[in-house]
C-alpha cells in the first residue's frame, strides 16, 4: 500500500517463521516494509506418548486450558473429531480463533489476554479438586499453573510444543542495525526478546538500537525487554498484532507532529 500510515517505515518481524507471514502482510497493508528474521523456532514436543495418553483421558478432566494458538495447533491433531471435550479456556482472541478452526468454542475467554487474565476469569469457576489439563509450550511461565494449584485444582501440565532460539539470522540482523536500516524492531513474546539479547552478546545494544523503536505486544514481553535493559517505545493496551500496528501508527504520527 502506497502512502499508508506506516509508509517509509521498515519493521523487523522476529516471531517464528510460521506466524511471521500474517504479521508481515498486515504491515504491508499499512505501507510499512517488513523484514522477517525469525529469532525463535517452534517444533512439536518430543513427548508424544504423554500427549496421546492425556487425549485418551480427556473425559476425566473438567477444564482444558490453552495459553497460546500454538498450543491449539499442536494439540488438536491428536484429538479425534467426535471426542467430547471438557470446558475449554483460552488466553485470548487469537487462541480462540485457532480453536474455531477445529469447530470448538471456548467456554471462557478472559478480558485481559495474558495468564493473569485467565486466572481472574477462572477464580469464581474452578472448584477444589477440579481436574485441569494445561496445554502449553516448554517456555510457558508457571504463573497459571501455580494459581490453579492455589485454587486447589488438580493440574496436569502438558507440553505440546517447544520453542528454541534461532540464531540463523544473526549476521543479517547485525547488518541492518549497524546500517540503521530499521525503524522498528518488534517482539511478540518474551522468548523473542531473550533470543535477541543472546544474539547481541558482546555488542553495544544501546548504540545498535539508537534511532530504532522497540515494540512489544504486551506487558509480559515488555517487562522481559525492560529487565534486559531495552527501552520500550510501543506497547498496545490490547495484546494483539493489530493493536501493536495501530500503536506504531500513533507513535510515528506523534513524532511527526513533534517534528522528530
Short mmCIF file of C-alpha atoms in Angstrom, two decimals:
data_model
loop_
_atom_site.label_atom_id
_atom_site.label_comp_id
_atom_site.label_asym_id
_atom_site.label_seq_id
_atom_site.Cartn_x
_atom_site.Cartn_y
_atom_site.Cartn_z
CA UNK A 1 0.00 0.00 0.00
CA UNK A 2 1.49 3.34 -1.06
CA UNK A 3 1.09 6.23 1.33
CA UNK A 4 -0.26 4.22 4.26
CA UNK A 5 0.19 5.37 7.86
CA UNK A 6 3.49 3.48 8.14
CA UNK A 7 4.77 4.39 4.66
CA UNK A 8 8.55 4.54 4.56
CA UNK A 9 8.96 2.61 7.81
CA UNK A 10 10.94 -0.61 7.89
CA UNK A 11 9.76 -3.02 10.57
CA UNK A 12 11.62 -6.11 11.76
CA UNK A 13 9.39 -9.14 12.41
CA UNK A 14 11.10 -11.52 14.84
CA UNK A 15 8.42 -14.09 15.54
CA UNK A 16 8.64 -17.69 14.36
CA UNK A 17 8.57 -18.33 10.63
CA UNK A 18 5.11 -19.96 10.66
CA UNK A 19 3.47 -16.90 12.24
CA UNK A 20 5.54 -14.13 10.63
CA UNK A 21 3.73 -14.13 7.28
CA UNK A 22 0.40 -12.84 8.61
CA UNK A 23 2.13 -10.10 10.59
CA UNK A 24 4.18 -9.07 7.54
CA UNK A 25 1.05 -8.89 5.37
CA UNK A 26 -0.68 -6.63 7.88
CA UNK A 27 2.37 -4.34 7.93
CA UNK A 28 2.43 -4.10 4.13
CA UNK A 29 -1.28 -3.20 4.20
CA UNK A 30 -0.46 -0.02 6.12
CA UNK A 31 2.50 0.91 3.94
CA UNK A 32 5.39 -0.49 6.01
CA UNK A 33 8.24 -2.60 4.68
CA UNK A 34 8.51 -5.75 6.83
CA UNK A 35 11.72 -7.73 7.14
CA UNK A 36 11.38 -11.22 8.59
CA UNK A 37 14.19 -12.61 10.73
CA UNK A 38 12.74 -15.35 12.98
CA UNK A 39 14.51 -15.27 16.34
CA UNK A 40 12.73 -18.40 17.57
CA UNK A 41 11.76 -21.78 16.15
CA UNK A 42 8.64 -23.70 17.14
CA UNK A 43 8.61 -27.50 16.92
CA UNK A 44 6.37 -30.33 18.16
CA UNK A 45 7.05 -31.72 21.62
CA UNK A 46 9.03 -34.94 21.80
CA UNK A 47 6.60 -36.21 24.50
CA UNK A 48 4.17 -37.72 22.01
CA UNK A 49 3.13 -40.65 24.22
CA UNK A 50 2.24 -38.33 27.09
CA UNK A 51 0.06 -36.23 24.79
CA UNK A 52 -1.69 -39.33 23.43
CA UNK A 53 -2.38 -40.57 26.96
CA UNK A 54 -3.88 -37.24 28.04
CA UNK A 55 -6.07 -37.15 24.94
CA UNK A 56 -7.35 -40.68 25.70
CA UNK A 57 -8.31 -39.47 29.18
CA UNK A 58 -9.85 -36.12 28.16
CA UNK A 59 -13.21 -37.08 29.67
CA UNK A 60 -11.54 -37.26 33.11
CA UNK A 61 -10.81 -33.51 33.04
CA UNK A 62 -13.13 -30.63 33.98
CA UNK A 63 -11.13 -27.94 32.17
CA UNK A 64 -8.92 -27.80 29.10
CA UNK A 65 -6.77 -24.64 29.06
CA UNK A 66 -4.80 -23.26 26.08
CA UNK A 67 -2.34 -20.44 26.67
CA UNK A 68 -1.48 -19.88 23.00
CA UNK A 69 -2.56 -20.56 19.44
CA UNK A 70 0.48 -22.83 19.12
CA UNK A 71 -0.95 -24.95 21.93
CA UNK A 72 -4.12 -25.42 19.90
CA UNK A 73 -2.13 -26.08 16.73
CA UNK A 74 0.00 -28.85 18.22
CA UNK A 75 -2.68 -30.44 20.45
CA UNK A 76 -5.69 -30.89 18.19
CA UNK A 77 -4.08 -33.17 15.59
CA UNK A 78 -4.12 -35.79 18.38
CA UNK A 79 -7.87 -35.36 19.04
CA UNK A 80 -10.47 -37.29 17.08
CA UNK A 81 -13.33 -35.15 15.76
CA UNK A 82 -16.01 -36.93 17.82
CA UNK A 83 -14.08 -36.77 21.13
CA UNK A 84 -16.07 -34.92 23.85
CA UNK A 85 -14.08 -32.05 25.32
CA UNK A 86 -14.03 -30.61 28.84
CA UNK A 87 -14.85 -26.90 29.27
CA UNK A 88 -12.29 -25.05 27.15
CA UNK A 89 -10.45 -21.91 28.26
CA UNK A 90 -8.23 -19.78 26.02
CA UNK A 91 -5.93 -16.88 26.82
CA UNK A 92 -7.02 -14.53 24.03
CA UNK A 93 -8.77 -13.83 20.73
CA UNK A 94 -6.02 -15.34 18.60
CA UNK A 95 -6.11 -18.59 20.55
CA UNK A 96 -9.91 -18.59 20.29
CA UNK A 97 -9.63 -18.11 16.52
CA UNK A 98 -7.21 -21.05 16.28
CA UNK A 99 -9.72 -23.12 18.25
CA UNK A 100 -12.56 -22.12 15.92
CA UNK A 101 -10.69 -23.77 13.05
CA UNK A 102 -11.38 -27.07 14.84
CA UNK A 103 -15.06 -26.23 15.36
CA UNK A 104 -14.66 -25.61 19.10
CA UNK A 105 -15.99 -22.59 21.02
CA UNK A 106 -14.29 -21.74 24.32
CA UNK A 107 -16.33 -21.53 27.49
CA UNK A 108 -14.06 -18.82 28.86
CA UNK A 109 -12.06 -16.03 27.15
CA UNK A 110 -10.62 -13.55 29.67
CA UNK A 111 -10.84 -9.80 29.21
CA UNK A 112 -7.06 -9.50 29.61
CA UNK A 113 -5.05 -11.60 27.14
CA UNK A 114 -2.34 -12.89 29.48
CA UNK A 115 -2.16 -15.73 32.00
CA UNK A 116 -3.18 -13.31 34.75
CA UNK A 117 -6.44 -12.67 32.86
CA UNK A 118 -7.19 -16.40 32.76
CA UNK A 119 -6.56 -16.63 36.48
CA UNK A 120 -9.06 -13.87 37.25
CA UNK A 121 -11.63 -15.41 34.90
CA UNK A 122 -11.28 -18.88 36.47
CA UNK A 123 -11.25 -17.87 40.13
CA UNK A 124 -15.05 -17.95 40.51
CA UNK A 125 -15.42 -21.03 38.30
CA UNK A 126 -12.80 -23.61 39.30
CA UNK A 127 -13.72 -25.77 42.29
CA UNK A 128 -11.32 -27.60 44.61
CA UNK A 129 -10.24 -30.94 43.08
CA UNK A 130 -11.37 -29.91 39.59
CA UNK A 131 -9.06 -31.58 37.10
CA UNK A 132 -7.35 -29.14 34.71
CA UNK A 133 -5.33 -30.07 31.63
CA UNK A 134 -2.98 -27.14 30.95
CA UNK A 135 -1.75 -27.29 27.35
CA UNK A 136 1.36 -25.17 26.76
CA UNK A 137 4.88 -24.76 25.38
CA UNK A 138 8.13 -25.61 27.14
CA UNK A 139 8.84 -21.95 27.99
CA UNK A 140 5.42 -21.08 29.43
CA UNK A 141 5.54 -19.18 32.70
CA UNK A 142 4.48 -21.17 35.79
CA UNK A 143 2.14 -18.39 36.99
CA UNK A 144 -1.06 -20.00 35.67
CA UNK A 145 -0.22 -23.50 36.96
CA UNK A 146 0.68 -22.10 40.37
CA UNK A 147 -2.53 -20.06 40.57
CA UNK A 148 -4.68 -23.07 39.62
CA UNK A 149 -2.95 -25.14 42.30
CA UNK A 150 -3.68 -22.35 44.79
CA UNK A 151 -7.34 -22.81 43.81
CA UNK A 152 -6.81 -26.47 44.90
CA UNK A 153 -7.29 -27.73 41.35
CA UNK A 154 -5.61 -30.94 40.21
CA UNK A 155 -3.40 -29.63 37.39
CA UNK A 156 -1.73 -31.64 34.63
CA UNK A 157 0.95 -29.78 32.67
CA UNK A 158 1.09 -30.94 29.06
CA UNK A 159 3.88 -29.57 26.86
CA UNK A 160 2.83 -29.93 23.22
CA UNK A 161 5.44 -27.72 21.54
CA UNK A 162 8.94 -26.49 22.16
CA UNK A 163 10.37 -23.04 21.50
CA UNK A 164 14.08 -22.75 20.76
CA UNK A 165 16.38 -19.87 19.93
CA UNK A 166 17.10 -19.32 16.23
CA UNK A 167 20.38 -17.55 15.57
CA UNK A 168 20.48 -18.22 11.82
CA UNK A 169 19.68 -14.57 11.03
CA UNK A 170 22.27 -13.03 13.36
CA UNK A 171 24.57 -11.60 10.67
CA UNK A 172 21.66 -10.08 8.73
CA UNK A 173 20.26 -8.59 11.92
CA UNK A 174 23.60 -7.04 12.88
CA UNK A 175 23.97 -5.58 9.38
CA UNK A 176 20.51 -4.00 9.49
CA UNK A 177 21.13 -2.49 12.92
CA UNK A 178 24.64 -1.21 12.10
CA UNK A 179 23.45 0.37 8.84
CA UNK A 180 20.40 1.98 10.56
CA UNK A 181 18.04 0.18 8.20
CA UNK A 182 15.30 -0.46 10.79
CA UNK A 183 12.68 1.93 12.16
CA UNK A 184 11.04 -0.60 14.50
CA UNK A 185 12.04 -3.95 15.97
CA UNK A 186 9.05 -5.96 17.17
CA UNK A 187 8.88 -8.55 19.93
CA UNK A 188 5.77 -10.72 20.18
CA UNK A 189 6.89 -12.91 23.08
CA UNK A 190 9.42 -12.98 25.87
CA UNK A 191 11.32 -15.72 24.03
CA UNK A 192 11.94 -13.41 21.04
CA UNK A 193 13.40 -10.85 23.43
CA UNK A 194 15.60 -13.45 25.11
CA UNK A 195 16.85 -14.73 21.76
CA UNK A 196 17.66 -11.16 20.62
CA UNK A 197 19.60 -10.44 23.80
CA UNK A 198 21.57 -13.66 23.45
CA UNK A 199 22.42 -12.84 19.81
CA UNK A 200 23.64 -9.41 20.80
CA UNK A 201 26.04 -10.65 23.49
CA UNK A 202 29.29 -8.69 23.19
CA UNK A 203 27.63 -5.95 21.13
CA UNK A 204 26.76 -2.38 22.18
CA UNK A 205 22.98 -2.84 22.13
CA UNK A 206 22.21 0.77 23.07
CA UNK A 207 24.24 2.03 20.13
CA UNK A 208 22.78 -0.54 17.71
CA UNK A 209 19.21 0.36 18.68
CA UNK A 210 19.82 4.11 18.50
CA UNK A 211 17.07 5.57 16.31
CA UNK A 212 15.17 2.26 16.21
CA UNK A 213 11.92 1.99 18.16
CA UNK A 214 11.25 -1.13 20.21
CA UNK A 215 7.70 -2.52 20.09
CA UNK A 216 6.36 -5.21 22.45
CA UNK A 217 2.99 -6.91 22.09
CA UNK A 218 2.03 -6.83 25.78
CA UNK A 219 3.08 -6.24 29.38
CA UNK A 220 4.84 -9.58 29.91
CA UNK A 221 7.03 -9.15 26.82
CA UNK A 222 7.63 -5.51 27.74
CA UNK A 223 8.72 -6.47 31.24
CA UNK A 224 11.15 -9.04 29.83
CA UNK A 225 12.59 -6.42 27.46
CA UNK A 226 12.96 -3.79 30.15
CA UNK A 227 14.57 -6.25 32.56
CA UNK A 228 17.08 -6.96 29.79
CA UNK A 229 17.87 -3.25 29.59
CA UNK A 230 15.87 -2.34 26.47
CA UNK A 231 13.81 0.85 26.27
CA UNK A 232 10.31 0.01 25.02
CA UNK A 233 8.63 2.72 22.91
CA UNK A 234 5.49 0.93 21.71
CA UNK A 235 3.17 -1.40 23.67
CA UNK A 236 -0.59 -1.58 22.97
CA UNK A 237 -3.33 -1.83 25.58
CA UNK A 238 -4.80 -4.85 23.78
CA UNK A 239 -2.22 -7.58 23.26
CA UNK A 240 -2.74 -8.31 19.57
CA UNK A 241 -0.77 -7.79 16.37
CA UNK A 242 -3.46 -5.46 15.01
CA UNK A 243 -3.28 -3.27 18.09
CA UNK A 244 0.51 -3.25 18.04
CA UNK A 245 0.41 -1.94 14.46
CA UNK A 246 -2.12 0.75 15.44
CA UNK A 247 0.16 1.77 18.30
CA UNK A 248 3.08 2.02 15.83
CA UNK A 249 0.97 4.32 13.67
CA UNK A 250 0.16 6.50 16.67
CA UNK A 251 3.82 6.57 17.75
CA UNK A 252 5.11 7.79 14.38
CA UNK A 253 2.23 10.23 13.85
CA UNK A 254 3.04 11.79 17.22
CA UNK A 255 6.75 12.04 16.37
CA UNK A 256 5.88 13.74 13.09
CA UNK A 257 3.70 16.27 14.92
CA UNK A 258 6.56 16.92 17.33
CA UNK A 259 8.94 17.44 14.42
CA UNK A 260 11.12 14.43 15.28
#
